[in-house]
Amino acid sequence: MTSRFPEPLIIAIDQGTTSTRCVITDGAGAVVSSAQYEHQQILPRQGWVEHDAREIWANVRRTVTVAMVEQDITVEDVGALGLTNQRETAVVWDRATGEPIHNAIVWQDTRTADDGDARRWLARTGLMANSYPAGPKIAWILDHVDGARERAADGELLCGTMDTWLLWNLTGGARGNPVYATDVTNASRTLLMDLRTQTWDPELCEAVGVPISMLPEIRASIGEFGSVRHRGLLAGVPITGVLGDQQAALFGQACFAVGDAKNTYGTGLFLLLNTGETPHLSESGLLTTVAWQVAGQAPVYALEGSVAVGGSLIQWLRDQLGVLRTAADSETLAGQVEDSGGVYIVPAFSGLFAPRWRPDARGTITGLTRFADRRHLARAALEATALQTREVVRAMEEDSGVALERLRVDGGMVANELLMQIQADVLGTPVERPANVETTVLGAGYAAAVGAGWATLDDIAARVTVDRTWESAMGEERRRALIDGWNIAVAASFGQA
Ligand code: ADP
């Protein structure tokens, strides 16, 4: 049977924190079909977040099936599969049965937080030893499931991040001869990998408590990961791209050159800056991570910084204060005033992270006068988002010595065009929004296309078209005044916890 599509389709799967998406694109990168399923958030106690890895694997099969069936797509139409996933979420399962021995421990889960120096492995791993990395989560499961350590030592258990679990199942699982591997971007989030050699580090594995013998093989993100098992809808389709979600977004934004950066404006903000083939360690608490690696080439590194409160400040104004009716109201209201009237909101709800690192900070509103109303609060919230982004960007520039030429943006908040203008004003750098802001799942598809040899990075860059660019329209004096005022407000947020 021949395909009705002129070029092979690519199936991209985005296995995210709350849902799993499948997007099928054609040879030109246009979306042909998509489907999405949510999965259960299991919250056994304060600070713990778990997922049922079996439910997630079932949702991967369901989204793929529905996306294919909806548009009458058959396996003959499909040329490759790309996968991106929630990072740092850890699974341990039985090699013989394919059954997880415990729920997956999700990246947000704080049970592995410890009091040790968070920077103790920064130079080797690029990561802070806080509650996020996957390695200590694997160790926790081995320590808390009866007999798990012995079974791991006997080679009965397998472990990994969500990519490894899905790859193993996609390529055959307990019934086949599955591929047991992870990609280098996911491996770089475990606290077990040496960032410079991209190999599991025996000392780190020993210190974290994960037997090096049970870990999957680390592979380049863009290249061969085997084929989907011989039975089922996607039988024989090669898997040629695997990336962690933020790295996939960076790739999906075609941030291929040193100095290219993206910011994802969701509940929180996630910034990544391409620093090329050199891993730059941060002086200001940013992370160093592998951005991607094409098989046979050197890995590309990125600096990563996140802001805890992004879109959630808008949600807070809407749900807790009732100042906004909808998130989009923030734009309408803020657009009715010239400036925030001297009002600043520092959304340090649980302290301030990079680059301030002030756990003692708490949420603060400053500059209130009798004249201030909800329009000023809405504007101050957008400014806070832009000003926090600016701080991370400046820290990245200092750490890397690379100057940002423009910021590419995606995520739910980029619908807010006033925020985009304020961002360009505050940075003094253009802000670019792509035509398709589904950069994470597109990035996984692009990686698969490159991995399969059908596209080069130049081809991908040509596919990523800009919908709109915002140039700075703010004079230097006004920008300075805004930043000075922000710094005073931030200082006022300190010492409250
Ligand atoms: P996540 O992936 O973290 O769930 P999304 O990328 O879907 O987040 O973005 C949702 C966030 O964006 C919410 O916090 C919401 O308040 C915010 N948001 C959505 N639309 C707007 C808007 N027009 N203006 C400002 N914020 C918005």
Coordinates of C-alpha atoms and ligand atoms in Angstrom, one line a residue:
M1 CA 0.0 0.0 0.0
T2 CA 1.3 3.5 -0.8
S3 CA 0.7 6.5 1.3
R4 CA -1.6 9.3 0.2
F5 CA 0.9 11.8 1.7
P6 CA 3.7 12.9 -0.6
E7 CA 6.3 12.6 2.2
P8 CA 6.3 10.5 5.4
L9 CA 4.4 11.9 8.4
I10 CA 6.1 12.3 11.7
I11 CA 4.4 11.4 15.0
A12 CA 5.4 13.5 18.0
I13 CA 4.5 12.5 21.5
D14 CA 4.7 15.1 24.3
Q15 CA 4.3 13.2 27.6
G16 CA 3.7 16.1 30.0
T17 CA 3.0 16.6 33.7
T18 CA -0.7 16.8 33.4
S19 CA -1.4 15.3 30.0
T20 CA 0.0 13.4 27.0
R21 CA -0.3 14.8 23.5
C22 CA 0.3 13.3 20.1
V23 CA 0.7 15.6 17.1
I24 CA 1.2 14.3 13.6
T25 CA 2.9 16.6 11.1
D26 CA 3.5 16.3 7.4
G27 CA 6.8 16.7 5.5
A28 CA 6.5 20.5 5.6
G29 CA 5.9 20.5 9.3
A30 CA 2.2 21.3 9.1
V31 CA -0.1 19.7 11.7
V32 CA -2.2 16.9 10.2
S33 CA -3.8 15.5 13.4
S34 CA -3.6 15.6 17.1
A35 CA -5.1 14.1 20.3
Q36 CA -4.6 14.6 24.0
Y37 CA -5.4 12.7 27.3
E38 CA -5.0 13.9 30.9
H39 CA -3.8 11.5 33.6
Q40 CA -4.4 11.4 37.3
Q41 CA -2.3 13.4 39.7
I42 CA -1.8 11.3 42.8
L43 CA -1.1 13.3 45.9
P44 CA -0.5 10.9 48.8
R45 CA 0.5 13.6 51.2
Q46 CA 1.8 17.2 51.4
G47 CA 4.6 17.8 49.0
W48 CA 4.3 14.4 47.3
V49 CA 3.2 14.1 43.6
E50 CA 3.0 10.7 41.8
H51 CA 1.8 9.4 38.5
D52 CA 0.7 5.9 37.5
A53 CA 3.3 5.0 34.8
R54 CA 1.0 2.3 33.4
E55 CA -1.8 4.9 32.9
I56 CA 0.7 7.2 31.1
W57 CA 1.8 4.3 28.8
A58 CA -1.8 3.6 28.1
N59 CA -2.4 7.3 27.3
V60 CA 0.5 7.3 24.9
R61 CA -1.2 4.4 23.0
R62 CA -4.6 6.1 23.1
T63 CA -3.4 9.5 21.9
V64 CA -1.5 7.9 19.0
T65 CA -4.4 5.7 18.1
V66 CA -7.0 8.5 18.2
A67 CA -4.7 11.0 16.3
M68 CA -4.2 8.4 13.5
V69 CA -7.7 7.1 13.3
E70 CA -9.2 10.7 13.2
Q71 CA -7.4 11.4 10.0
D72 CA -7.3 7.9 8.6
I73 CA -3.6 7.6 8.9
T74 CA -2.0 4.2 8.7
V75 CA 1.5 3.0 9.6
E76 CA 2.5 3.3 5.9
D77 CA 2.0 7.0 6.1
V78 CA 4.3 7.4 9.1
G79 CA 8.1 7.7 8.8
A80 CA 9.4 8.4 12.3
L81 CA 8.4 9.0 15.8
G82 CA 9.8 11.7 18.2
L83 CA 9.3 11.8 22.0
T84 CA 9.5 14.5 24.5
N85 CA 8.6 14.2 28.2
Q86 CA 8.2 15.8 31.6
R87 CA 11.7 15.8 32.9
E88 CA 13.0 14.3 36.2
T89 CA 10.0 12.1 36.8
A90 CA 11.3 8.7 37.8
V91 CA 10.0 5.2 37.3
V92 CA 11.3 1.8 38.6
W93 CA 9.8 -1.4 37.1
D94 CA 10.1 -5.1 36.9
R95 CA 12.1 -6.3 33.8
A96 CA 10.2 -9.6 33.5
T97 CA 6.6 -8.3 33.9
G98 CA 6.9 -4.7 32.9
E99 CA 5.0 -3.7 36.0
P100 CA 6.2 -0.6 37.9
I101 CA 7.1 -1.4 41.5
H102 CA 5.9 2.0 42.7
N103 CA 4.1 5.0 41.3
A104 CA 6.4 7.3 39.3
I105 CA 7.7 10.1 41.5
V106 CA 7.0 13.4 39.7
W107 CA 9.6 16.2 39.3
Q108 CA 7.5 18.5 41.6
D109 CA 7.6 16.0 44.4
T110 CA 9.7 17.3 47.4
R111 CA 10.3 14.1 49.3
T112 CA 14.0 13.9 48.3
A113 CA 14.9 17.4 49.5
D114 CA 17.9 17.3 51.9
D115 CA 19.8 19.7 54.0
G116 CA 23.2 19.2 52.2
D117 CA 24.9 21.9 50.2
A118 CA 22.8 22.2 47.1
R119 CA 25.9 23.1 45.0
R120 CA 28.0 20.1 46.0
W121 CA 27.7 18.5 42.5
L122 CA 27.1 21.6 40.4
A123 CA 30.5 21.4 38.7
R124 CA 30.0 17.8 37.7
T125 CA 26.3 17.7 36.8
G126 CA 25.3 21.3 36.2
L127 CA 22.5 20.7 38.6
M128 CA 21.6 21.8 42.1
A129 CA 21.2 18.9 44.5
N130 CA 17.6 19.9 45.4
S131 CA 14.4 17.9 45.3
Y132 CA 14.1 17.9 41.4
P133 CA 16.7 15.5 40.0
A134 CA 15.5 12.0 39.1
G135 CA 18.4 9.9 40.6
P136 CA 17.4 10.5 44.3
K137 CA 13.8 9.7 43.4
I138 CA 14.9 6.3 42.0
A139 CA 17.0 5.7 45.1
W140 CA 13.9 6.6 47.3
I141 CA 11.9 3.9 45.5
L142 CA 14.6 1.3 45.9
D143 CA 14.8 2.2 49.6
H144 CA 11.1 2.1 50.3
V145 CA 9.8 -0.9 48.4
D146 CA 10.3 -4.2 50.1
G147 CA 13.2 -6.2 48.6
A148 CA 13.8 -3.7 45.9
R149 CA 17.5 -3.2 46.5
E150 CA 18.1 -7.0 46.4
R151 CA 16.1 -7.3 43.2
A152 CA 18.0 -4.4 41.7
A153 CA 21.3 -6.1 42.5
D154 CA 20.0 -9.3 40.9
G155 CA 19.2 -7.4 37.7
E156 CA 15.5 -7.8 38.0
L157 CA 14.6 -4.1 38.1
L158 CA 14.9 -1.4 35.5
C159 CA 14.7 2.4 36.1
G160 CA 14.7 5.7 34.4
T161 CA 13.0 8.9 33.5
M162 CA 9.7 8.9 31.5
D163 CA 11.5 8.6 28.2
T164 CA 13.2 5.4 29.2
W165 CA 9.9 3.9 30.4
L166 CA 8.1 4.8 27.2
L167 CA 10.9 3.8 24.9
W168 CA 11.2 0.4 26.6
N169 CA 7.5 -0.2 26.2
L170 CA 7.3 1.2 22.6
T171 CA 10.1 -1.1 21.5
G172 CA 8.6 -4.3 22.9
G173 CA 8.5 -4.1 26.7
A174 CA 8.4 -7.3 28.7
R175 CA 7.2 -9.3 25.6
G176 CA 9.9 -8.2 23.2
N177 CA 13.5 -7.4 23.0
P178 CA 13.1 -3.8 24.1
V179 CA 15.5 -0.9 23.9
Y180 CA 16.7 0.2 27.3
A181 CA 18.1 3.6 26.8
T182 CA 17.7 7.3 27.7
D183 CA 18.6 10.4 25.8
V184 CA 21.4 12.6 27.0
T185 CA 19.1 15.6 27.9
N186 CA 17.0 13.4 30.2
A187 CA 20.1 11.8 31.6
S188 CA 21.5 15.3 32.4
R189 CA 18.6 15.7 34.9
T190 CA 19.4 12.8 37.1
L191 CA 22.3 14.0 39.1
L192 CA 24.0 10.8 38.0
M193 CA 25.6 11.9 34.7
D194 CA 28.9 13.7 34.2
L195 CA 28.0 16.7 32.1
R196 CA 31.3 16.7 30.2
T197 CA 31.6 13.0 29.4
Q198 CA 27.9 12.2 29.1
T199 CA 28.4 9.0 31.0
W200 CA 27.1 7.7 34.3
D201 CA 29.5 8.8 37.0
P202 CA 30.3 5.9 39.5
E203 CA 30.9 8.2 42.4
L204 CA 27.7 10.1 41.9
C205 CA 25.7 6.9 41.5
E206 CA 27.3 5.6 44.7
A207 CA 26.6 8.9 46.6
V208 CA 23.0 9.1 45.4
G209 CA 22.3 5.4 45.9
V210 CA 21.5 4.1 42.4
P211 CA 23.4 1.0 41.3
I212 CA 25.2 2.0 38.1
S213 CA 24.6 -1.5 36.7
M214 CA 20.8 -0.9 36.6
L215 CA 20.9 2.3 34.6
P216 CA 19.9 2.6 30.9
E217 CA 22.3 3.3 28.1
I218 CA 22.8 7.0 27.4
R219 CA 22.2 7.9 23.7
A220 CA 22.4 11.1 21.6
S221 CA 18.9 12.8 21.5
I222 CA 18.8 12.8 17.7
G223 CA 19.5 9.5 16.1
E224 CA 18.5 5.8 16.4
F225 CA 16.4 4.6 19.3
G226 CA 15.1 1.4 17.7
S227 CA 11.7 0.7 16.1
V228 CA 8.2 0.4 17.5
R229 CA 7.5 -3.3 18.3
H230 CA 6.4 -5.6 15.6
R231 CA 2.7 -5.7 16.6
G232 CA 0.4 -2.8 16.9
L233 CA -0.6 0.4 15.1
L234 CA 2.9 1.8 14.6
A235 CA 4.7 -1.5 14.0
G236 CA 8.2 -0.9 12.7
V237 CA 8.2 2.9 12.8
P238 CA 11.7 4.1 13.8
I239 CA 12.1 6.3 16.9
T240 CA 14.7 8.9 16.0
G241 CA 14.3 11.8 18.4
V242 CA 14.0 11.9 22.2
L243 CA 14.3 15.1 24.3
G244 CA 13.3 16.5 27.7
D245 CA 10.4 19.0 27.3
Q246 CA 12.2 22.3 27.8
Q247 CA 15.0 21.1 25.5
A248 CA 12.4 20.2 22.9
A249 CA 10.9 23.7 23.2
L250 CA 14.3 25.2 22.6
F251 CA 14.7 22.9 19.6
G252 CA 11.2 23.6 18.4
Q253 CA 12.0 27.4 18.5
A254 CA 15.0 26.6 16.3
C255 CA 17.4 28.1 18.9
F256 CA 20.3 26.5 17.0
A257 CA 22.9 29.3 17.4
V258 CA 25.0 30.3 20.4
G259 CA 23.1 33.1 22.1
D260 CA 19.6 32.0 20.9
A261 CA 17.2 31.8 23.8
K262 CA 13.6 31.0 24.5
N263 CA 11.2 31.7 27.4
T264 CA 8.2 29.6 28.0
Y265 CA 5.5 31.6 29.9
G266 CA 3.3 29.0 31.6
T267 CA 2.4 28.6 35.3
G268 CA 6.1 29.3 35.9
L269 CA 8.7 30.7 33.4
F270 CA 11.4 28.5 31.9
L271 CA 14.3 30.1 30.1
L272 CA 17.0 28.3 28.2
L273 CA 20.0 29.9 26.4
N274 CA 22.0 28.0 23.8
T275 CA 25.7 28.2 24.8
G276 CA 27.1 25.9 22.1
E277 CA 29.5 23.1 22.7
T278 CA 30.9 24.5 26.0
P279 CA 29.0 23.9 29.2
H280 CA 29.1 27.2 31.2
L281 CA 28.8 26.8 34.9
S282 CA 26.6 29.4 36.6
E283 CA 27.8 31.8 39.3
S284 CA 24.2 32.8 40.0
G285 CA 22.4 29.5 40.6
L286 CA 21.3 28.8 37.0
L287 CA 21.5 25.2 35.8
T288 CA 23.7 23.8 33.0
T289 CA 22.1 21.2 30.9
V290 CA 22.5 19.3 27.6
A291 CA 20.3 21.1 25.1
W292 CA 20.5 18.2 22.6
Q293 CA 23.0 16.0 20.8
V294 CA 22.9 14.8 17.3
A295 CA 24.3 11.3 17.0
G296 CA 28.0 11.4 16.1
Q297 CA 28.4 15.1 17.0
A298 CA 29.3 16.9 20.2
P299 CA 26.5 17.8 22.5
V300 CA 25.1 21.4 22.6
Y301 CA 24.7 22.8 26.0
A302 CA 22.3 25.4 27.5
L303 CA 22.0 27.5 30.6
E304 CA 18.6 27.1 32.2
G305 CA 16.8 29.4 34.6
S306 CA 13.3 29.3 35.9
V307 CA 10.9 31.7 37.7
A308 CA 8.5 30.0 40.1
V309 CA 5.6 32.4 39.7
G310 CA 4.7 33.4 36.1
G311 CA 1.1 32.9 34.9
S312 CA 0.2 31.8 38.4
L313 CA 0.4 35.5 39.5
I314 CA -2.4 36.2 37.0
Q315 CA -4.3 33.2 38.4
W316 CA -3.8 34.6 41.9
L317 CA -5.1 38.0 40.9
R318 CA -8.1 36.3 39.3
D319 CA -8.9 33.6 41.8
Q320 CA -7.7 34.9 45.2
L321 CA -8.2 38.6 44.8
G322 CA -11.0 38.7 42.2
V323 CA -9.2 41.6 40.5
L324 CA -9.5 39.9 37.1
R325 CA -12.4 37.9 35.7
T326 CA -10.3 36.1 33.1
A327 CA -6.5 35.8 32.5
A328 CA -7.0 37.8 29.3
D329 CA -8.5 40.7 31.4
S330 CA -5.0 41.4 32.6
E331 CA -4.2 42.7 29.1
T332 CA -7.4 44.8 28.8
L333 CA -7.0 46.4 32.2
A334 CA -3.3 47.0 32.1
G335 CA -3.8 48.5 28.6
Q336 CA -6.0 51.2 30.1
V337 CA -3.2 52.9 32.0
E338 CA 0.1 54.3 30.8
D339 CA 2.1 52.8 33.6
S340 CA 1.6 51.0 36.9
G341 CA 1.5 54.3 38.8
G342 CA 4.5 53.3 40.9
V343 CA 2.9 50.0 42.0
Y344 CA 5.1 46.8 42.0
I345 CA 4.1 43.3 42.8
V346 CA 6.9 40.9 43.8
P347 CA 5.4 37.5 43.6
A348 CA 7.8 35.8 46.0
F349 CA 5.0 33.4 47.2
S350 CA 7.6 30.8 48.3
G351 CA 10.7 32.9 48.3
L352 CA 12.7 34.1 45.3
F353 CA 14.8 31.7 43.2
A354 CA 17.4 32.4 40.5
P355 CA 19.2 34.7 40.5
R356 CA 18.2 36.2 43.9
W357 CA 18.1 33.0 46.0
R358 CA 16.1 34.6 48.9
P359 CA 14.1 31.9 50.7
D360 CA 13.2 34.6 53.2
A361 CA 11.3 36.7 50.7
R362 CA 7.5 36.7 50.5
G363 CA 5.0 38.2 48.2
T364 CA 4.9 42.0 48.4
I365 CA 3.0 44.9 46.8
T366 CA 4.7 48.2 47.1
G367 CA 4.0 51.8 45.9
L368 CA 0.3 51.8 46.6
T369 CA -1.4 55.2 46.7
R370 CA -5.1 56.2 47.0
F371 CA -5.0 56.6 43.3
A372 CA -4.0 52.9 42.5
D373 CA -6.7 50.6 41.2
R374 CA -6.9 47.1 39.6
R375 CA -5.7 48.4 36.3
H376 CA -2.4 49.3 38.0
L377 CA -2.3 46.0 39.7
A378 CA -2.8 44.2 36.4
R379 CA 0.0 46.2 34.8
A380 CA 2.3 45.6 37.8
A381 CA 1.7 41.9 37.4
L382 CA 2.7 41.9 33.7
E383 CA 5.8 44.1 34.6
A384 CA 6.7 41.6 37.3
T385 CA 6.7 38.8 34.8
A386 CA 8.9 40.8 32.4
L387 CA 11.2 42.0 35.1
Q388 CA 11.8 38.5 36.6
T389 CA 12.5 37.3 33.1
R390 CA 15.0 40.1 32.6
E391 CA 16.9 39.1 35.8
V392 CA 17.3 35.5 34.6
V393 CA 18.4 36.7 31.1
R394 CA 21.0 39.0 32.6
A395 CA 22.3 36.2 34.8
M396 CA 22.6 34.0 31.8
E397 CA 24.5 36.6 29.9
E398 CA 26.9 37.1 32.7
D399 CA 27.5 33.4 33.2
S400 CA 28.0 32.7 29.5
G401 CA 29.5 35.9 28.3
V402 CA 27.0 35.6 25.4
A403 CA 24.7 38.5 24.7
L404 CA 21.1 37.8 23.9
E405 CA 20.1 39.3 20.5
R406 CA 16.4 38.4 20.8
L407 CA 14.1 36.4 23.0
R408 CA 11.8 33.8 21.4
V409 CA 8.7 33.1 23.4
D410 CA 6.0 30.5 23.8
G411 CA 3.5 29.2 26.5
G412 CA 0.0 30.3 27.5
M413 CA 0.9 33.9 28.5
V414 CA 2.2 34.9 25.1
A415 CA -1.3 35.5 24.0
N416 CA -0.9 38.6 26.0
E417 CA 0.5 41.1 23.5
L418 CA 0.9 43.9 26.0
L419 CA 3.1 41.6 28.1
M420 CA 5.2 40.9 25.0
Q421 CA 5.7 44.7 24.4
I422 CA 6.6 45.2 28.1
Q423 CA 9.0 42.3 27.8
A424 CA 10.8 43.9 24.8
D425 CA 10.8 47.3 26.6
V426 CA 12.3 45.9 29.8
L427 CA 14.9 43.8 28.0
G428 CA 15.8 46.4 25.4
T429 CA 15.9 43.4 23.0
P430 CA 13.3 42.2 20.4
V431 CA 10.8 39.5 21.5
E432 CA 9.7 37.0 18.8
R433 CA 6.6 34.9 18.9
P434 CA 6.5 32.0 16.4
A435 CA 3.4 31.2 14.3
N436 CA 2.9 27.9 16.0
V437 CA 3.5 28.2 19.8
E438 CA 3.2 24.4 20.4
T439 CA 7.0 24.4 20.4
T440 CA 7.5 21.4 22.7
V441 CA 5.7 18.8 20.7
L442 CA 6.9 20.4 17.4
G443 CA 10.4 20.2 18.7
A444 CA 10.1 16.5 19.3
G445 CA 8.8 16.1 15.8
Y446 CA 11.6 18.2 14.3
A447 CA 14.2 16.2 16.3
A448 CA 12.7 13.0 14.8
A449 CA 12.8 14.4 11.3
V450 CA 16.5 15.3 11.7
G451 CA 17.2 12.0 13.3
A452 CA 15.6 10.2 10.4
G453 CA 17.8 12.2 8.0
W454 CA 14.9 14.0 6.2
A455 CA 15.7 17.4 7.5
T456 CA 18.7 19.5 8.5
L457 CA 18.8 22.1 11.2
D458 CA 18.6 24.7 8.4
D459 CA 15.4 23.1 7.1
I460 CA 13.9 23.2 10.6
A461 CA 14.9 26.9 11.0
A462 CA 13.1 27.7 7.8
R463 CA 9.9 26.0 9.1
V464 CA 9.8 28.0 12.3
T465 CA 8.2 31.2 11.1
V466 CA 7.8 34.3 13.2
D467 CA 4.2 35.5 13.8
R468 CA 5.1 38.7 15.4
T469 CA 8.1 40.6 16.7
W470 CA 8.0 43.3 19.4
E471 CA 10.8 45.9 19.5
S472 CA 11.7 47.9 22.5
A473 CA 9.8 51.2 22.5
M474 CA 11.0 52.4 25.9
G475 CA 13.7 55.0 26.4
E476 CA 16.7 54.1 28.5
E477 CA 15.8 56.5 31.3
R478 CA 12.3 55.1 31.8
R479 CA 13.7 51.5 31.7
R480 CA 16.2 52.4 34.3
A481 CA 13.6 54.0 36.5
L482 CA 11.3 50.9 36.2
I483 CA 14.2 48.6 37.1
D484 CA 15.3 50.8 40.1
G485 CA 11.8 50.8 41.4
W486 CA 11.6 47.0 41.0
N487 CA 14.9 46.5 42.9
I488 CA 13.5 48.6 45.8
A489 CA 10.3 46.5 45.8
V490 CA 12.3 43.2 45.7
A491 CA 14.4 44.4 48.7
A492 CA 11.2 45.1 50.6
S493 CA 10.1 41.5 50.0
F494 CA 13.1 40.1 52.0
G495 CA 13.2 39.0 55.6
Q496 CA 9.5 38.0 55.8
A497 CA 10.0 34.3 56.4
Ligands
ADP1 P1 1.2 25.3 31.9 O1 1.8 24.6 30.7 O2 2.2 25.7 32.9 O3 0.0 24.7 32.4 P2 0.2 27.3 29.9 O4 1.4 27.4 29.0 O5 -1.0 26.6 29.5 O6 0.8 26.8 31.4 O7 -0.2 28.8 30.4 C1 -1.2 29.0 31.3 C2 -0.8 30.2 32.2 O8 -0.9 31.4 31.4 C3 -1.8 30.4 33.3 O9 -1.1 30.7 34.5 C4 -2.6 31.6 32.9 O10 -3.0 32.4 34.0 C5 -1.7 32.4 32.0 N1 -2.4 33.1 30.9 C6 -3.2 32.5 29.9 N2 -3.7 33.5 29.1 C7 -3.2 34.7 29.6 C8 -3.3 36.0 29.1 N3 -4.0 36.4 28.1 N4 -2.6 37.0 29.8 C9 -1.9 36.6 30.9 N5 -1.7 35.4 31.3 C10 -2.4 34.4 30.7

